[in-house]
XYZ file of C-alpha atoms in Angstrom:
719
model
C -20.802 3.188 14.360
C -24.124 2.954 14.682
C -25.364 5.477 14.406
C -23.999 5.751 10.815
C -25.257 2.284 9.838
C -28.326 3.484 10.654
C -28.249 6.585 8.713
C -26.853 4.393 5.571
C -30.077 2.038 5.894
C -32.211 4.542 6.034
C -31.067 6.390 3.521
C -31.271 3.883 0.829
C -34.600 3.232 1.707
C -35.746 7.177 1.192
C -33.974 6.548 -2.269
C -36.092 3.285 -3.119
C -39.228 5.162 -2.709
C -37.969 8.394 -5.183
C -36.407 5.929 -7.758
C -38.617 2.678 -8.007
C -39.524 4.279 -12.118
C -35.906 4.848 -12.750
C -33.845 2.856 -15.815
C -30.405 1.846 -15.591
C -27.661 3.700 -17.535
C -25.223 3.139 -16.320
C -24.465 -0.565 -16.971
C -22.196 -0.301 -19.775
C -20.216 -3.613 -20.395
C -16.882 -3.990 -18.318
C -13.510 -4.077 -19.513
C -11.504 -5.249 -18.001
C -8.628 -4.100 -19.883
C -9.286 -1.034 -19.853
C -6.720 0.909 -17.345
C -6.376 4.346 -15.190
C -3.381 4.478 -13.437
C -0.692 4.008 -16.118
C -1.727 7.093 -18.168
C -4.095 9.203 -16.298
C -6.504 8.958 -18.747
C -8.736 5.547 -19.820
C -6.267 4.039 -21.857
C -6.690 -0.276 -23.369
C -3.732 -2.829 -22.477
C -1.961 -2.912 -25.441
C -1.444 1.230 -25.909
C 0.349 0.800 -22.063
C 3.581 0.288 -21.909
C 4.491 -0.364 -18.220
C 3.480 -2.993 -16.124
C -0.068 -3.166 -14.276
C -2.411 -5.539 -13.105
C -5.869 -4.352 -12.197
C -7.727 -6.799 -9.579
C -12.017 -6.833 -10.120
C -14.818 -5.362 -8.202
C -15.539 -9.277 -8.296
C -11.663 -10.059 -7.404
C -12.287 -8.332 -4.169
C -16.098 -9.383 -3.794
C -15.443 -12.630 -3.438
C -11.677 -12.091 -1.167
C -14.012 -10.900 1.484
C -10.049 -9.312 3.081
C -9.924 -8.922 6.479
C -6.634 -6.653 5.004
C -6.219 -4.733 1.912
C -2.666 -7.331 2.100
C -5.062 -11.191 1.617
C -5.975 -8.341 -2.019
C -3.220 -6.809 -3.086
C -0.682 -9.791 -2.813
C -3.153 -11.355 -5.946
C -1.192 -8.743 -8.579
C 1.769 -11.254 -10.024
C 5.951 -9.062 -8.697
C 3.328 -7.367 -5.476
C 4.099 -8.701 -1.878
C 2.692 -6.968 0.425
C 3.469 -8.026 4.260
C 0.845 -7.961 6.709
C 2.124 -6.611 9.898
C -0.786 -7.153 12.380
C -4.334 -5.082 12.906
C -4.347 -3.717 9.436
C 0.168 -2.468 9.253
C 2.107 -3.464 6.327
C 5.286 -3.915 4.505
C 5.479 -3.692 1.179
C 8.107 -4.836 -1.670
C 7.301 -4.419 -4.852
C 10.677 -3.948 -7.230
C 12.441 -3.309 -3.578
C 13.036 -5.973 -0.630
C 10.017 -6.206 1.937
C 10.489 -2.089 2.830
C 9.290 0.614 4.990
C 10.465 3.496 3.077
C 8.863 5.709 0.885
C 9.756 3.966 -2.564
C 5.417 3.486 -3.326
C 2.841 6.177 -3.435
C -0.581 4.798 -2.606
C -3.498 6.280 -4.331
C -7.182 6.705 -3.505
C -9.296 7.540 -7.335
C -5.839 8.855 -8.118
C -5.235 11.615 -5.532
C -1.813 10.465 -3.096
C -3.371 9.638 0.292
C -0.475 11.911 1.822
C 1.707 14.763 0.647
C 4.951 14.343 -0.132
C 7.903 13.743 2.305
C 5.388 12.570 4.971
C 5.605 8.825 3.436
C 3.785 6.237 5.715
C 3.844 2.400 5.145
C 0.328 1.965 6.543
C -1.504 4.503 4.861
C -3.383 1.720 3.420
C -4.842 0.767 6.763
C -7.153 3.877 6.532
C -8.868 2.158 3.135
C -11.928 1.172 3.767
C -12.526 -2.382 2.464
C -16.274 -2.413 1.489
C -15.590 0.755 -0.560
C -13.303 -0.436 -3.207
C -14.546 -0.637 -6.896
C -11.290 -1.839 -8.165
C -7.668 -1.619 -8.039
C -4.561 -0.787 -10.120
C -1.270 -1.694 -9.576
C 1.522 -0.244 -11.950
C 4.805 -1.698 -11.197
C 7.870 -0.151 -11.792
C 8.725 4.051 -11.799
C 5.686 6.057 -12.369
C 6.722 9.629 -11.327
C 6.942 11.292 -14.341
C 3.381 11.513 -13.810
C 2.515 11.309 -10.226
C 5.536 12.465 -8.911
C 7.925 11.379 -6.340
C 8.032 8.138 -3.798
C 6.226 6.202 -6.793
C 9.615 4.357 -7.630
C 8.992 0.356 -6.485
C 5.662 1.114 -7.058
C 1.821 2.421 -7.796
C -1.506 1.135 -6.308
C -4.140 3.291 -7.088
C -7.779 2.202 -4.688
C -10.898 3.401 -6.704
C -13.545 3.547 -4.387
C -17.152 2.364 -5.466
C -19.296 4.743 -7.816
C -22.992 5.820 -7.560
C -25.181 3.881 -8.150
C -28.213 4.210 -11.014
C -30.486 1.891 -8.937
C -31.873 1.964 -5.137
C -28.789 -0.337 -3.467
C -28.563 -1.153 -0.300
C -25.447 -3.698 1.764
C -25.572 -4.783 5.079
C -22.814 -7.818 5.967
C -21.027 -9.099 9.176
C -18.013 -11.533 9.917
C -15.663 -12.949 12.406
C -13.154 -14.989 13.227
C -11.996 -17.523 16.093
C -9.105 -15.316 17.227
C -11.895 -12.502 18.586
C -12.202 -10.317 15.165
C -15.750 -9.176 14.632
C -16.130 -6.135 11.855
C -19.665 -4.284 11.269
C -19.937 -2.845 7.188
C -23.567 -1.798 5.231
C -22.663 0.518 2.210
C -25.968 2.106 0.169
C -26.409 4.234 -3.236
C -28.256 5.753 -5.634
C -29.469 8.075 -8.655
C -31.681 10.831 -7.246
C -32.558 12.942 -10.386
C -28.754 14.842 -10.803
C -27.293 13.740 -8.141
C -26.251 10.407 -6.985
C -24.762 9.178 -3.632
C -22.738 6.107 -2.363
C -22.714 5.691 1.200
C -19.820 3.262 3.055
C -19.227 2.384 6.275
C -17.140 -0.130 8.365
C -16.342 -0.541 12.516
C -13.353 -3.848 12.790
C -13.090 -5.087 16.103
C -10.208 -6.998 17.372
C -9.852 -8.623 21.180
C -7.983 -11.346 23.338
C -6.248 -12.716 19.836
C -4.207 -14.978 19.466
C -0.810 -13.115 19.459
C -1.300 -10.389 23.216
C -1.851 -7.028 23.090
C -2.883 -7.282 19.249
C -6.197 -6.025 19.662
C -7.458 -2.944 17.550
C -9.976 -1.157 15.964
C -11.008 0.693 13.213
C -13.762 2.594 12.249
C -13.889 3.835 8.776
C -17.351 6.469 6.389
C -16.557 6.879 2.864
C -18.795 9.633 1.621
C -19.578 10.213 -3.199
C -22.009 12.708 -4.246
C -21.900 13.657 -8.260
C -23.905 16.284 -9.581
C -24.117 16.305 -12.520
C -24.662 19.697 -13.423
C -25.344 18.714 -17.519
C -24.222 16.324 -20.178
C -20.792 18.078 -20.447
C -19.824 18.754 -16.747
C -20.172 17.198 -13.610
C -19.431 18.945 -9.456
C -18.427 15.340 -7.668
C -17.107 15.547 -3.521
C -15.111 12.783 -2.108
C -14.880 12.572 1.513
C -13.329 10.415 4.238
C -14.008 10.476 8.293
C -11.452 7.629 9.551
C -10.444 5.962 13.802
C -7.770 3.775 14.488
C -6.077 2.489 17.437
C -3.981 -0.178 17.936
C -1.515 -2.056 20.296
C 1.632 -2.858 18.823
C 3.188 -5.867 20.534
C 6.024 -5.998 17.889
C 8.247 -9.496 17.535
C 8.680 -12.891 19.111
C 12.472 -14.512 20.272
C 13.575 -17.707 18.363
C 12.444 -19.909 21.174
C 8.917 -18.357 21.986
C 8.460 -18.177 17.857
C 8.942 -21.812 17.703
C 7.398 -22.603 21.136
C 4.154 -20.703 19.511
C 4.289 -18.498 22.825
C 2.612 -15.825 21.186
C 3.938 -13.759 23.287
C 4.113 -9.574 22.999
C 7.613 -8.352 25.221
C 5.238 -4.250 25.911
C 2.040 -4.038 27.385
C 2.599 -0.470 26.581
C 3.368 0.206 23.268
C 0.426 1.388 20.425
C -0.176 3.152 17.174
C -3.365 5.626 16.968
C -4.942 7.689 14.177
C -7.282 9.390 12.912
C -7.967 10.849 9.135
C -10.429 13.401 7.263
C -9.796 13.526 3.167
C -12.289 15.506 1.727
C -11.811 16.588 -2.323
C -14.531 18.191 -4.823
C -13.593 18.114 -8.086
C -15.288 19.525 -11.267
C -15.641 17.707 -14.790
C -16.157 19.882 -18.198
C -15.804 17.623 -21.937
C -15.376 19.567 -24.363
C -16.292 18.068 -26.377
C -15.312 13.932 -27.256
C -12.123 15.114 -28.162
C -11.208 17.477 -25.373
C -11.601 17.128 -20.893
C -10.174 18.340 -18.412
C -11.062 18.560 -14.318
C -9.981 20.238 -11.435
C -9.682 19.370 -7.925
C -9.313 21.339 -5.104
C -8.633 18.778 -2.098
C -7.895 18.626 2.405
C -5.960 16.395 4.953
C -6.094 16.131 8.092
C -3.976 13.298 9.540
C -2.769 13.020 13.065
C -0.977 10.153 13.723
C 0.215 8.774 17.694
C 2.838 5.861 18.861
C 4.124 4.093 21.573
C 6.118 2.400 18.647
C 7.400 -1.057 19.262
C 10.284 -0.735 17.030
C 11.211 1.695 18.609
C 12.321 0.131 21.432
C 16.123 0.748 22.159
C 17.819 -2.478 23.836
C 21.395 -3.902 24.517
C 22.771 -7.998 25.378
C 25.416 -6.901 25.598
C 25.691 -3.162 27.765
C 23.199 -3.115 30.513
C 20.660 -5.796 29.636
C 18.658 -5.271 31.796
C 17.171 -1.608 31.106
C 15.900 -0.336 28.177
C 15.094 3.423 25.573
C 11.244 3.879 24.017
C 9.848 6.896 22.432
C 6.493 8.864 22.357
C 5.721 10.261 19.264
C 3.261 12.725 17.563
C 3.103 13.659 13.654
C 0.524 15.576 12.675
C -0.341 17.379 9.935
C -2.310 19.225 7.430
C -2.480 19.625 3.370
C -4.322 21.888 1.361
C -3.933 21.647 -2.811
C -4.755 21.658 -6.144
C -4.342 19.253 -8.817
C -5.484 20.613 -12.782
C -5.630 18.200 -15.487
C -6.765 18.823 -19.375
C -6.738 15.366 -21.968
C -6.708 16.269 -25.472
C -7.284 14.060 -28.626
C -5.730 14.650 -31.222
C -6.529 12.939 -34.658
C -3.340 12.496 -36.463
C -1.333 8.941 -35.307
C -4.410 9.065 -33.230
C -2.442 11.627 -30.498
C -3.440 12.122 -27.134
C -1.784 14.747 -24.559
C -2.579 15.316 -21.317
C -1.247 17.987 -19.472
C -1.285 18.762 -15.294
C 0.024 20.807 -12.895
C -0.168 20.110 -8.826
C 0.039 23.050 -5.631
C 0.325 21.362 -1.810
C 1.166 23.216 0.791
C 1.508 21.512 4.265
C 2.466 22.697 7.505
C 3.267 19.253 9.632
C 4.901 19.301 13.583
C 6.510 16.494 15.011
C 7.601 16.146 18.259
C 8.688 12.678 20.392
C 10.507 11.723 23.997
C 12.099 9.772 25.353
C 11.096 7.165 27.704
C 13.160 5.090 30.255
C 12.109 1.144 30.348
C 12.951 -1.833 31.973
C 14.248 -5.555 30.837
C 13.066 -8.720 33.070
C 14.952 -10.887 30.406
C 14.284 -15.461 29.417
C 17.662 -16.974 31.395
C 19.943 -18.114 28.987
C 24.034 -16.705 28.894
C 24.622 -13.658 29.632
C 25.779 -11.763 26.011
C 23.107 -13.898 24.561
C 20.291 -13.757 26.467
C 16.544 -11.779 25.594
C 13.651 -10.032 26.736
C 10.829 -11.143 28.986
C 8.782 -7.898 29.308
C 8.872 -4.250 29.117
C 7.272 -2.302 31.530
C 8.119 1.369 31.582
C 9.910 2.795 34.467
C 9.782 7.214 33.058
C 8.671 9.300 30.958
C 10.887 11.996 29.498
C 8.899 14.024 27.221
C 12.312 17.182 28.433
C 14.687 14.848 26.234
C 13.486 15.486 22.983
C 14.422 13.108 19.924
C 12.856 15.248 17.949
C 10.890 18.580 17.491
C 9.899 20.550 14.528
C 7.573 21.671 12.490
C 7.300 22.291 8.648
C 5.662 23.626 6.045
C 6.067 21.613 2.956
C 4.830 23.912 -0.369
C 5.738 20.961 -3.778
C 4.176 22.868 -7.055
C 4.076 20.042 -10.220
C 3.670 20.502 -13.860
C 3.466 16.452 -16.347
C 2.979 16.290 -19.481
C 2.482 12.834 -21.421
C 2.374 12.677 -25.376
C 0.687 8.894 -27.130
C 0.410 8.409 -30.413
C 0.194 5.658 -33.592
C 1.903 6.786 -36.785
C 0.846 2.979 -37.261
C -1.717 1.146 -36.113
C 0.735 -1.317 -34.712
C 2.699 1.344 -33.703
C 2.552 3.448 -29.912
C 4.883 5.259 -28.443
C 4.762 7.309 -25.548
C 6.378 9.850 -24.029
C 5.816 11.966 -20.594
C 7.917 14.412 -18.263
C 6.765 16.219 -14.782
C 8.511 19.125 -13.529
C 8.968 18.439 -9.188
C 9.629 21.635 -6.973
C 9.354 20.801 -3.486
C 9.924 22.851 -0.548
C 10.949 22.881 2.787
C 10.401 25.928 5.761
C 11.036 24.456 9.001
C 12.056 25.282 12.408
C 14.309 22.231 14.813
C 13.640 23.137 18.283
C 16.821 20.663 19.546
C 19.389 22.692 17.997
C 17.210 25.802 17.356
C 17.837 26.661 13.747
C 14.428 27.667 10.867
C 15.906 27.223 7.371
C 14.620 25.568 4.053
C 15.825 22.171 2.324
C 15.079 22.173 -1.803
C 13.895 19.009 -4.075
C 13.911 19.734 -7.574
C 13.719 17.086 -9.533
C 13.162 16.262 -13.571
C 10.939 12.950 -14.461
C 11.322 10.762 -17.715
C 9.927 7.996 -19.104
C 9.270 6.372 -22.591
C 7.840 3.371 -23.645
C 6.049 2.038 -27.040
C 4.297 -0.768 -27.657
C 3.357 -2.906 -30.629
C 0.839 -5.536 -31.578
C 1.390 -7.373 -34.692
C -1.432 -9.329 -33.723
C -4.937 -8.905 -32.262
C -4.472 -11.550 -29.153
C -0.711 -10.336 -28.327
C 1.254 -7.542 -27.772
C 5.285 -6.628 -26.510
C 6.687 -3.603 -24.709
C 9.547 -1.761 -24.553
C 10.192 1.537 -21.998
C 12.484 3.277 -19.923
C 11.804 5.282 -16.899
C 12.892 7.195 -14.163
C 11.887 7.959 -9.943
C 12.653 9.776 -7.130
C 11.932 10.316 -3.872
C 13.517 12.002 -1.259
C 14.000 12.341 2.168
C 10.972 11.748 4.424
C 11.376 14.747 6.491
C 10.751 12.344 10.192
C 14.029 10.800 9.223
C 15.636 14.717 8.315
C 14.861 16.331 11.584
C 15.012 12.993 13.823
C 18.726 13.214 16.388
C 21.250 11.194 15.423
C 22.467 7.843 17.472
C 24.294 8.678 20.183
C 23.674 12.998 20.414
C 21.249 14.838 21.739
C 18.679 14.042 24.853
C 20.441 13.127 28.551
C 23.674 12.171 25.984
C 25.662 15.084 26.684
C 26.575 15.518 22.905
C 24.679 18.476 20.499
C 22.413 17.015 18.826
C 23.389 15.928 15.404
C 20.365 15.299 12.520
C 20.464 14.349 8.650
C 20.225 17.554 7.449
C 22.890 16.380 4.574
C 20.885 12.723 3.048
C 20.094 12.793 -0.435
C 16.853 12.003 -2.888
C 17.517 9.237 -4.537
C 17.467 8.691 -8.203
C 16.391 5.251 -10.086
C 16.826 3.833 -13.536
C 14.436 1.281 -14.830
C 14.463 -0.284 -18.182
C 11.561 -3.089 -19.221
C 10.886 -5.648 -21.272
C 7.137 -7.568 -20.942
C 3.871 -7.892 -23.258
C 1.028 -9.936 -23.113
C -1.121 -13.010 -25.006
C -4.897 -13.454 -24.781
C -4.863 -17.229 -26.201
C -7.436 -20.639 -26.796
C -10.365 -18.384 -27.963
C -9.206 -15.246 -24.614
C -9.552 -18.305 -22.172
C -5.983 -18.336 -22.151
C -3.744 -15.094 -20.906
C -0.142 -14.302 -19.886
C 1.778 -11.180 -19.224
C 5.017 -10.847 -18.331
C 7.781 -8.502 -17.456
C 11.404 -8.415 -17.583
C 12.916 -5.443 -15.671
C 16.683 -4.220 -14.751
C 16.196 -0.801 -12.015
C 18.849 0.956 -11.244
C 19.462 3.125 -7.373
C 21.605 5.976 -6.323
C 21.220 7.928 -2.676
C 18.644 5.139 -1.530
C 17.449 6.197 2.037
C 18.612 2.930 3.605
C 18.316 1.585 7.607
C 20.977 0.636 9.292
C 20.682 -1.024 12.135
C 22.635 -0.971 15.090
C 24.120 -3.273 18.007
C 21.194 -1.883 20.130
C 18.772 -1.624 17.172
C 18.456 1.401 16.942
C 18.646 3.334 13.823
C 21.224 5.068 10.984
C 19.936 6.270 8.297
C 22.852 6.678 4.951
C 22.043 7.278 1.452
C 23.553 4.712 -0.255
C 26.426 4.955 -2.715
C 24.313 2.117 -5.480
C 22.328 -0.093 -5.351
C 21.005 -2.495 -8.297
C 17.461 -4.123 -9.091
C 16.203 -7.139 -11.701
C 13.417 -9.309 -12.272
C 11.686 -11.993 -14.077
C 7.363 -11.038 -13.261
C 5.197 -13.559 -14.674
C 1.287 -13.678 -14.225
C -0.857 -17.154 -15.748
C -4.697 -17.006 -16.165
C -6.711 -20.282 -17.601
C -10.681 -20.659 -18.291
C -11.683 -23.618 -19.458
C -14.661 -23.401 -18.665
C -17.683 -21.269 -16.444
C -16.874 -24.045 -13.635
C -12.904 -22.966 -13.679
C -10.488 -20.895 -13.122
C -6.335 -21.069 -12.564
C -4.235 -17.918 -11.186
C -0.827 -17.945 -11.232
C 1.440 -15.204 -11.297
C 4.670 -14.329 -9.296
C 8.761 -13.217 -8.897
C 11.542 -13.920 -9.581
C 14.293 -10.719 -8.562
C 17.769 -10.154 -6.827
C 18.301 -7.002 -4.697
C 22.005 -6.097 -3.920
C 24.050 -3.592 -2.706
C 26.526 -2.034 -5.624
C 28.364 0.538 -3.642
C 27.280 0.927 0.067
C 29.396 2.262 3.488
C 28.619 0.359 6.193
C 30.993 1.147 8.201
C 34.316 3.295 8.952
C 35.611 2.169 11.777
C 38.736 0.441 10.723
C 38.480 -2.002 13.206
C 35.143 -3.322 11.748
C 35.826 -6.148 9.612
C 33.754 -5.734 6.499
C 33.770 -2.146 5.415
C 30.813 -2.093 2.449
C 28.028 -4.087 1.631
C 29.190 -3.634 -1.839
C 28.332 -7.536 -3.854
C 26.022 -8.296 -1.022
C 22.235 -9.020 -1.300
C 19.507 -6.340 -0.183
C 18.310 -7.785 3.997
C 14.797 -9.185 3.460
C 15.151 -9.707 -0.603
C 13.079 -13.397 -1.762
C 14.548 -14.866 -4.246
C 10.823 -15.545 -4.920
C 7.335 -14.458 -4.122
C 4.567 -15.604 -5.659
C 0.489 -16.626 -4.941
C -1.352 -18.217 -7.334
C -4.784 -19.451 -6.645
C -7.980 -22.196 -8.441
C -11.464 -22.056 -8.231
C -14.697 -23.509 -8.296
C -17.932 -22.399 -9.647
C -19.744 -25.636 -9.395
C -23.048 -25.375 -12.462
C -24.810 -28.369 -10.652
C -25.218 -25.817 -7.309
C -25.321 -21.854 -8.584
C -24.126 -19.409 -6.408
C -21.752 -21.230 -5.409
C -18.224 -20.668 -5.239
C -15.167 -22.348 -3.335
C -11.290 -21.388 -4.233
C -7.802 -22.472 -2.807
C -4.881 -20.204 -2.726
C -1.428 -21.041 -2.232
C 1.300 -17.833 -1.311
C 4.616 -18.310 -1.963
C 8.089 -16.541 -0.108
C 11.193 -17.433 -0.784
C 14.797 -17.850 0.838
C 15.945 -14.318 1.788
C 18.770 -13.158 3.637
C 17.566 -11.205 7.398
C 20.871 -8.987 8.113
C 22.956 -7.052 6.081
C 26.483 -9.236 5.467
C 24.210 -12.319 4.924
C 25.271 -13.840 7.165
C 22.080 -15.626 8.580
C 19.206 -16.650 6.651
C 15.003 -17.681 6.530
C 14.298 -20.532 3.751
C 10.436 -18.744 3.382
C 7.410 -20.079 3.660
C 4.298 -21.827 1.295
C 1.259 -21.357 3.283
C -2.623 -22.584 2.023
C -5.863 -19.918 2.623
C -9.989 -21.103 1.525
C -12.085 -19.472 0.620
C -15.852 -19.883 0.109
C -19.392 -19.156 -0.547
C -23.089 -18.831 -1.607
C -25.781 -16.601 -2.246
C -28.999 -18.036 -1.924
C -31.627 -14.890 -2.945
C -30.010 -11.699 -1.889
C -28.533 -13.258 0.728
C -24.546 -14.684 0.890
C -22.887 -16.791 3.194
C -18.835 -17.036 3.075
C -15.878 -17.966 4.711
C -12.239 -18.692 4.581
C -9.799 -19.986 6.088
C -6.234 -18.642 6.129
C -2.811 -20.352 7.271
C -4.942 -23.817 5.715
C -2.343 -26.745 7.310
C -1.430 -24.294 10.496
C 1.514 -23.819 9.717
C 4.238 -22.157 12.500
C 5.954 -18.839 9.954
C 6.893 -15.637 9.864
C 5.515 -12.465 8.576
C 8.614 -11.368 8.355
C 11.535 -11.224 10.463
C 15.160 -9.421 11.257
C 18.518 -9.834 12.151
C 21.468 -7.334 13.387
C 24.569 -7.134 12.231
C 26.782 -8.257 15.462
C 27.585 -12.081 16.256
C 25.659 -11.918 19.187
C 23.139 -11.122 17.443
C 18.884 -12.088 17.472
C 16.260 -12.767 15.567
C 12.879 -11.250 15.878
C 10.199 -12.456 14.204
C 6.506 -11.038 13.186
C 4.648 -14.378 14.113
C 1.920 -14.806 11.414
C -1.864 -16.393 12.394
C -2.397 -19.191 12.941
C -5.407 -21.919 11.224
C -8.252 -18.260 10.838
C -11.705 -19.587 10.231
C -13.709 -16.881 9.281
C -18.173 -16.272 8.771
C -19.851 -15.019 7.259
C -23.116 -12.839 6.225
C -24.052 -10.518 3.464
C -26.954 -8.640 2.415
C -27.738 -7.143 -0.821
C -30.227 -5.388 -2.381
C -30.594 -3.757 -5.894
C -34.173 -3.269 -7.518
C -35.199 -2.497 -10.597
C -38.263 -1.818 -12.363
């Protein structure tokens, strides 16, 4: 990465020499009430009938985040769960989950193709390349397609600056984390560019076996062919490798003995995304674009979550797995936006074609389990060791070609100034042609779905508005779930491998009411939303006695809650932000067991596990007049209690933690510091427990108090 940063510096100096006499024509007024994600076009908040939040460049810059969750958790109604080393799970109108109910976009284009969801997709993001983040809560499948169910996160990249700019920074903490980052941009005649790179390294942290390193480079080049036509190129190259320390048992957690039970588990990723967009303005009321893109991802794992161990069957042995998931995507998406004078109507029409070949294999490894002292049947593991790898014992082995074709259309119109209607629909046709080497079968799977949404905004006065919407969501099963051999079949079991060919797509219906207000001369803003969402055939991971996972398409689930965001800026020195959600997620009809000997057959009426009734993030920021260019803030992250298991017999009390941030800028140099977990509270980011009587809780331990310090140099040359 050293060469990358030297190149960035050299390019910035060349841009300085070429642009000293230029005049900035891109310094436009920043409008925080304008969004792109909700309607695929720039739309004012008062015309957007969904719950949507925007995290601005100022928020991103002041957060100085190590990982994306530190920024995204500032969104009311969002809980992005840190799993360590930039890995995560998400909770937006869903329990904390790794299921495919969230869509992650990069400048409006999904980071992953349909059917290959990865809850860790955001670890590929370059935090130093972000201009803003928009989060839509609730289904937007009618615009963006499957997986846009619980929420959609759109990461919007930096654009080329007109004046030459250059930034360079370093940051580190006391636990062995270090990051170097640089960015440069300028406009040279008709060509503008922006380049940003980061290199992160974690060594010898508070948790054993938790090192990682990450290198990312983003390059954007804009070519203004003329005043109506633009050609835009975006490329991301990323490499990531991380130890996977996994969770700890209850005794080690409360003793703060942060010791991994394995020293061989890992996750590694090589990612390339590149796209080329041609935009054309036909006239002030008509605009079109077409984007061609390529994705190339290689993901390899020896995952800690893949370890299978039973305290009662044969506690000194266990199994694990090594897997590889590689795919490419070749796609094109086109969109046309047309505005009409009649009723101030806007029509958005588009189509997408995506072809993604994928290969996946997974094989068994045998492990030895060294136990901690304890009562037989209730012991815990001190350490796992690899005894033998069995490449011939495949748990999954398939190739597939995924074809996704979609068309979408959306209308918005205002018969009167105070009233705006929004109607949208999309049809997705997903086809999977596969070859499964384990049962020597070939075939195809088809998941086709029409999704619809409609909404209305009513703005009776300038400073207040209300909205309501009905929207549908749709998520087909991930193909890694379909072609995974069922527990107790295949491999060396002697039982022919059985698969999840009959998994059904999950469908959702969401009903929502909300509104916004600007009060006290815009010093006080308030956003709120009430939602009620029914799910059918949700793909749920059922944890069995030996910690293995079985997949089921649930009968029915229900999700309902209230989301609230509050911001008060009494003067230029103070800003108070509060946000959170009160929610309840429960099973309506879910057959947990078909065994008549089991006491609990159906989870109907039970709360879903890992679903806090409350979560929120609030912050008080201070910018003293008596010390210009200084900032400080204290943040409160709160997560309420939730059940650890499906049968609701064990609960976690949740946690409240505080973080503080401060920074001072002197001319072109900024010095900053973050103190995370200010009170050094003992808590877990996440925990889970099996349904059996002797099941034990696994804790994903949170970091002790952490001191992050950094320095950043920024240069912008104007005439």
